[in-house]
mmCIF file of C-alpha atoms and ligand atoms in Angstrom:
data_model
loop_
_atom_site.group_PDB
_atom_site.id
_atom_site.type_symbol
_atom_site.label_atom_id
_atom_site.label_comp_id
_atom_site.label_asym_id
_atom_site.label_seq_id
_atom_site.Cartn_x
_atom_site.Cartn_y
_atom_site.Cartn_z
ATOM 1 C CA MET R 1 55.352 -103.629 -111.019
ATOM 2 C CA PRO R 2 55.268 -104.215 -107.421
ATOM 3 C CA LEU R 3 53.269 -107.102 -105.462
ATOM 4 C CA ILE R 4 49.661 -106.122 -104.610
ATOM 5 C CA ARG R 5 47.396 -107.756 -102.114
ATOM 6 C CA GLU R 6 43.936 -107.282 -102.476
ATOM 7 C CA THR R 7 42.478 -106.634 -98.615
ATOM 8 C CA ILE R 8 39.375 -105.133 -96.908
ATOM 9 C CA VAL R 9 41.043 -102.096 -94.839
ATOM 10 C CA ILE R 10 39.391 -100.640 -91.838
ATOM 11 C CA THR R 11 39.903 -97.333 -90.560
ATOM 12 C CA THR R 12 38.450 -94.893 -87.969
ATOM 13 C CA ASP R 13 37.827 -91.135 -87.694
ATOM 14 C CA ARG R 14 38.581 -89.246 -84.380
ATOM 15 C CA GLU R 15 34.897 -90.309 -82.751
ATOM 16 C CA GLY R 16 35.995 -94.184 -83.270
ATOM 17 C CA ARG R 17 33.734 -94.683 -86.324
ATOM 18 C CA ALA R 18 34.853 -97.164 -88.379
ATOM 19 C CA HIS R 19 34.951 -97.289 -92.454
ATOM 20 C CA ILE R 20 35.321 -100.409 -94.364
ATOM 21 C CA ALA R 21 36.943 -100.280 -98.000
ATOM 22 C CA PRO R 22 38.642 -102.621 -100.421
ATOM 23 C CA LEU R 23 42.207 -101.833 -101.179
ATOM 24 C CA GLY R 24 45.045 -103.416 -102.788
ATOM 25 C CA LEU R 25 48.163 -103.231 -100.315
ATOM 26 C CA ILE R 26 51.430 -102.353 -102.276
ATOM 27 C CA ALA R 27 54.320 -104.446 -100.842
ATOM 28 C CA GLU R 28 57.441 -102.615 -100.033
ATOM 29 C CA GLY R 29 60.181 -104.593 -98.108
ATOM 30 C CA ASP R 30 58.288 -105.862 -95.039
ATOM 31 C CA ASP R 31 56.245 -102.811 -94.903
ATOM 32 C CA TRP R 32 52.615 -101.827 -97.053
ATOM 33 C CA ILE R 33 51.966 -98.890 -98.560
ATOM 34 C CA ILE R 34 48.202 -97.885 -98.681
ATOM 35 C CA ALA R 35 47.713 -95.545 -101.827
ATOM 36 C CA PRO R 36 43.823 -94.096 -101.742
ATOM 37 C CA PHE R 37 42.922 -92.129 -104.516
ATOM 38 C CA ARG R 38 41.825 -88.588 -103.445
ATOM 39 C CA PRO R 39 38.980 -87.857 -102.155
ATOM 40 C CA SER R 40 38.830 -90.906 -99.795
ATOM 41 C CA SER R 41 37.555 -91.567 -96.605
ATOM 42 C CA THR R 42 40.374 -94.044 -95.606
ATOM 43 C CA LEU R 43 42.852 -91.331 -96.404
ATOM 44 C CA ASP R 44 40.985 -88.751 -94.128
ATOM 45 C CA ASN R 45 40.683 -91.297 -91.574
ATOM 46 C CA LEU R 46 44.441 -92.055 -91.648
ATOM 47 C CA MET R 47 45.129 -88.583 -91.279
ATOM 48 C CA ALA R 48 43.399 -88.492 -88.205
ATOM 49 C CA VAL R 49 44.010 -91.664 -86.611
ATOM 50 C CA PRO R 50 47.369 -93.140 -88.629
ATOM 51 C CA PHE R 51 46.175 -97.183 -87.781
ATOM 52 C CA ALA R 52 44.240 -99.819 -89.864
ATOM 53 C CA THR R 53 43.385 -103.109 -90.208
ATOM 54 C CA ALA R 54 43.689 -105.284 -93.608
ATOM 55 C CA SER R 55 41.503 -108.264 -93.534
ATOM 56 C CA HIS R 56 42.209 -111.320 -95.902
ATOM 57 C CA THR R 57 38.808 -112.850 -96.635
ATOM 58 C CA ASP R 58 37.666 -114.952 -99.476
ATOM 59 C CA ASP R 59 34.198 -114.007 -98.836
ATOM 60 C CA VAL R 60 34.459 -111.665 -101.992
ATOM 61 C CA ARG R 61 30.988 -110.582 -100.988
ATOM 62 C CA VAL R 62 32.579 -107.852 -98.598
ATOM 63 C CA PHE R 63 34.601 -106.591 -101.885
ATOM 64 C CA ALA R 64 31.484 -106.847 -103.811
ATOM 65 C CA GLY R 65 29.339 -105.118 -101.095
ATOM 66 C CA CYS R 66 31.331 -102.457 -100.124
ATOM 67 C CA LEU R 67 31.336 -101.333 -104.138
ATOM 68 C CA THR R 68 27.616 -101.782 -104.117
ATOM 69 C CA GLY R 69 26.635 -100.199 -100.792
ATOM 70 C CA ARG R 70 26.656 -102.605 -98.471
ATOM 71 C CA TYR R 71 29.113 -101.539 -95.762
ATOM 72 C CA ASP R 72 27.472 -103.833 -92.825
ATOM 73 C CA TRP R 73 30.207 -106.756 -92.452
ATOM 74 C CA PRO R 74 30.631 -107.701 -88.927
ATOM 75 C CA THR R 75 33.695 -106.537 -86.983
ATOM 76 C CA VAL R 76 35.485 -106.937 -83.821
ATOM 77 C CA ALA R 77 38.073 -104.972 -81.827
ATOM 78 C CA ALA R 78 42.259 -105.600 -82.899
ATOM 79 C CA GLU R 79 44.509 -106.142 -80.181
ATOM 80 C CA GLU R 80 47.205 -103.539 -80.870
ATOM 81 C CA VAL R 81 45.762 -100.929 -82.868
ATOM 82 C CA PRO R 82 42.320 -98.772 -82.139
ATOM 83 C CA VAL R 83 40.558 -99.938 -85.262
ATOM 84 C CA PRO R 84 38.346 -102.889 -85.888
ATOM 85 C CA ARG R 85 38.835 -105.731 -88.247
ATOM 86 C CA LEU R 86 36.690 -107.974 -89.928
ATOM 87 C CA VAL R 87 34.956 -111.206 -87.860
ATOM 88 C CA GLY R 88 35.195 -113.269 -91.378
ATOM 89 C CA ALA R 89 38.979 -112.905 -91.967
ATOM 90 C CA LEU R 90 41.036 -115.606 -92.515
ATOM 91 C CA SER R 91 43.874 -113.643 -91.379
ATOM 92 C CA HIS R 92 44.566 -110.339 -90.300
ATOM 93 C CA ALA R 93 47.424 -107.465 -90.431
ATOM 94 C CA GLU R 94 47.302 -104.617 -87.605
ATOM 95 C CA LEU R 95 48.986 -101.564 -89.451
ATOM 96 C CA ALA R 96 50.590 -98.534 -87.828
ATOM 97 C CA VAL R 97 51.510 -95.765 -90.544
ATOM 98 C CA VAL R 98 55.022 -94.721 -90.286
ATOM 99 C CA GLU R 99 55.282 -92.414 -93.076
ATOM 100 C CA THR R 100 53.472 -90.226 -95.414
ATOM 101 C CA LYS R 101 53.931 -89.335 -98.852
ATOM 102 C CA ASP R 102 51.770 -86.764 -100.055
ATOM 103 C CA ASP R 103 50.373 -86.603 -103.470
ATOM 104 C CA ALA R 104 47.877 -84.536 -104.905
ATOM 105 C CA GLN R 105 46.093 -87.534 -106.468
ATOM 106 C CA ARG R 106 46.872 -90.741 -104.629
ATOM 107 C CA PRO R 107 49.143 -89.965 -101.489
ATOM 108 C CA HIS R 108 51.146 -93.245 -100.395
ATOM 109 C CA LEU R 109 51.005 -94.116 -96.500
ATOM 110 C CA ARG R 110 53.662 -96.500 -95.513
ATOM 111 C CA CYS R 111 52.578 -99.012 -92.995
ATOM 112 C CA ARG R 112 54.313 -101.377 -90.424
ATOM 113 C CA VAL R 113 52.505 -104.439 -89.526
ATOM 114 C CA VAL R 114 52.623 -104.399 -85.651
ATOM 115 C CA ARG R 115 50.441 -107.871 -85.498
ATOM 116 C CA LEU R 116 49.613 -110.533 -88.030
ATOM 117 C CA VAL R 117 47.225 -113.450 -86.899
ATOM 118 C CA THR R 118 45.690 -116.246 -88.592
ATOM 119 C CA HIS R 119 42.407 -117.274 -87.633
ATOM 120 C CA THR R 120 41.029 -120.043 -89.965
ATOM 121 C CA PRO R 121 42.426 -122.052 -92.743
ATOM 122 C CA PHE R 122 42.742 -120.820 -96.272
ATOM 123 C CA MET R 123 40.875 -123.430 -98.146
ATOM 124 C CA GLY R 124 42.194 -123.098 -102.145
ATOM 125 C CA PHE R 125 41.674 -120.649 -104.855
ATOM 126 C CA ASN R 126 38.211 -120.690 -106.713
ATOM 127 C CA ARG R 127 38.158 -118.902 -110.242
ATOM 128 C CA ALA R 128 34.828 -117.027 -109.259
ATOM 129 C CA GLN R 129 36.506 -115.401 -106.732
ATOM 130 C CA ALA R 130 39.087 -113.980 -108.815
ATOM 131 C CA ALA R 131 36.351 -113.005 -111.197
ATOM 132 C CA VAL R 132 34.463 -111.412 -108.807
ATOM 133 C CA LEU R 133 37.474 -109.109 -107.803
ATOM 134 C CA GLU R 134 37.984 -108.347 -110.987
ATOM 135 C CA ALA R 135 34.418 -107.093 -111.734
ATOM 136 C CA ALA R 136 34.621 -105.043 -108.236
ATOM 137 C CA ILE R 137 37.712 -103.061 -109.718
ATOM 138 C CA LEU R 138 35.515 -102.292 -113.056
ATOM 139 C CA VAL R 139 32.291 -101.260 -110.835
ATOM 140 C CA SER R 140 34.915 -98.865 -109.143
ATOM 141 C CA ARG R 141 35.686 -97.634 -112.138
ATOM 142 C CA LEU R 142 32.553 -97.249 -114.090
ATOM 143 C CA HIS R 143 32.723 -93.581 -114.151
ATOM 144 C CA MET R 144 36.054 -93.697 -116.374
ATOM 145 C CA LEU R 145 36.198 -96.666 -118.592
ATOM 146 C CA PRO R 146 33.789 -96.991 -121.605
ATOM 147 C CA ARG R 147 30.679 -99.125 -122.141
ATOM 148 C CA ASP R 148 31.807 -101.703 -124.480
ATOM 149 C CA LYS R 149 35.039 -102.650 -122.738
ATOM 150 C CA ILE R 150 32.919 -103.078 -119.084
ATOM 151 C CA GLU R 151 30.586 -105.119 -120.862
ATOM 152 C CA TRP R 152 33.040 -107.404 -122.737
ATOM 153 C CA GLU R 153 35.383 -107.953 -119.463
ATOM 154 C CA MET R 154 32.104 -109.023 -117.576
ATOM 155 C CA ALA R 155 31.134 -111.340 -120.105
ATOM 156 C CA TYR R 156 34.460 -112.941 -120.182
ATOM 157 C CA LEU R 157 34.509 -112.746 -116.298
ATOM 158 C CA TYR R 158 31.178 -114.426 -116.258
ATOM 159 C CA THR R 159 32.301 -117.588 -117.715
ATOM 160 C CA ALA R 160 34.390 -118.444 -114.745
ATOM 161 C CA VAL R 161 31.045 -117.679 -112.214
ATOM 162 C CA GLU R 162 28.995 -119.864 -114.209
ATOM 163 C CA LYS R 163 31.542 -122.851 -114.039
ATOM 164 C CA THR R 164 32.719 -122.549 -110.451
ATOM 165 C CA ALA R 165 30.966 -120.005 -108.228
ATOM 166 C CA GLY R 166 29.500 -121.225 -104.900
ATOM 167 C CA PRO R 167 26.661 -119.269 -103.511
ATOM 168 C CA ARG R 168 28.607 -116.461 -102.165
ATOM 169 C CA GLU R 169 30.531 -115.822 -105.445
ATOM 170 C CA ARG R 170 27.173 -116.049 -107.028
ATOM 171 C CA GLU R 171 25.420 -113.634 -104.914
ATOM 172 C CA ALA R 172 28.594 -110.922 -105.015
ATOM 173 C CA TRP R 173 28.272 -111.306 -108.838
ATOM 174 C CA ASP R 174 24.867 -110.623 -108.949
ATOM 175 C CA TRP R 175 25.276 -107.075 -106.907
ATOM 176 C CA LEU R 176 28.147 -106.350 -108.934
ATOM 177 C CA ALA R 177 26.130 -107.317 -112.409
ATOM 178 C CA ASP R 178 22.957 -105.238 -111.055
ATOM 179 C CA LYS R 179 25.160 -102.254 -110.515
ATOM 180 C CA VAL R 180 26.727 -102.253 -113.954
ATOM 181 C CA ARG R 181 23.259 -102.758 -115.572
ATOM 182 C CA ALA R 182 21.849 -99.768 -113.326
ATOM 183 C CA HIS R 183 24.797 -97.587 -114.789
ATOM 184 C CA PHE R 184 24.224 -97.874 -118.286
ATOM 185 C CA GLN R 185 20.304 -97.678 -118.031
ATOM 186 C CA ALA R 186 20.397 -94.217 -115.979
HETATM 187 C C1 LIG A 1 40.197 -104.936 -105.440
HETATM 188 C C2 LIG A 1 39.973 -103.669 -104.996
HETATM 189 C C3 LIG A 1 41.107 -103.117 -104.892
HETATM 190 C C4 LIG A 1 41.111 -101.454 -104.674
HETATM 191 N N1 LIG A 1 42.350 -100.586 -104.368
HETATM 192 C C5 LIG A 1 42.300 -99.340 -104.113
HETATM 193 C C6 LIG A 1 43.478 -98.697 -104.178
HETATM 194 O O1 LIG A 1 44.269 -99.280 -103.907
HETATM 195 N N2 LIG A 1 43.161 -97.007 -104.085
HETATM 196 C C7 LIG A 1 41.762 -96.695 -104.141
HETATM 197 O O2 LIG A 1 41.880 -95.749 -103.939
HETATM 198 N N3 LIG A 1 40.657 -97.438 -104.579
HETATM 199 C C8 LIG A 1 41.007 -98.796 -104.476
HETATM 200 N N4 LIG A 1 39.453 -99.499 -105.049
HETATM 201 C C9 LIG A 1 38.518 -98.548 -104.916
HETATM 202 C C10 LIG A 1 38.191 -98.102 -103.177
HETATM 203 O O3 LIG A 1 37.513 -99.881 -102.783
HETATM 204 C C11 LIG A 1 36.904 -97.416 -103.336
HETATM 205 O O4 LIG A 1 36.817 -96.437 -104.071
HETATM 206 C C12 LIG A 1 36.199 -96.973 -102.035
HETATM 207 O O5 LIG A 1 35.445 -96.489 -102.157
HETATM 208 C C13 LIG A 1 37.855 -96.018 -101.514
HETATM 209 O O6 LIG A 1 37.023 -94.693 -101.185
HETATM 210 P P1 LIG A 1 37.006 -94.222 -99.426
HETATM 211 O O7 LIG A 1 38.449 -94.582 -98.860
HETATM 212 O O8 LIG A 1 36.565 -93.547 -99.469
HETATM 213 O O9 LIG A 1 36.294 -95.467 -98.798
HETATM 214 C C14 LIG A 1 39.744 -100.706 -105.041
HETATM 215 C C15 LIG A 1 38.545 -101.534 -105.338
HETATM 216 C C16 LIG A 1 38.608 -102.826 -104.967
HETATM 217 C C17 LIG A 1 37.431 -103.935 -105.284
#
């Protein structure tokens, strides 16, 4: 399996409206593959405007927020591509699509890094951040995973949140846990 880096990808449509989505970028040499499952606004945008930014952030509320309808994260213009990046990014990459492999389910868009910038020091790992990322993945698959698997994994992940979370991780966790509860109550 290749290395996959979990990032916040921003793309724009032809009118310049930004779209934000957590996506795992797949390493391929010095390039990164964006692989959106259809249907996808990220894919539609990249077919129209073949540029993206990948923001690297330890504020896991952005990941949890995008999976729970909270898309309003501050952005600022990038320098080399016509797409914004997260204001709160520790670092970000500016990406240009150089090759598209179409697929009925999951096209692969190979991106070249045209600029990579560091903004803020990375302050180390936190287990609750990893737990929130895993919970966000579970929430993105609520429609296809069995209830007992989701509830068991959420209970397991919560131990790291309970023991190590700061306020941002706790808030992100609560958004995701509420979404899981609402899904199974519906
Ligand atoms: C950490 C993380 C990684 C994800 N990686 C992918 C991915 O590689 N491809 C994908 O289609 N969705 C991925 N998702 C789910 C998308 O964020 C979500 O489905 C989103 O709405 C994408 O659809 P859009 O392009 O229409 O916004 C990921 C979610 C999380 C939390």
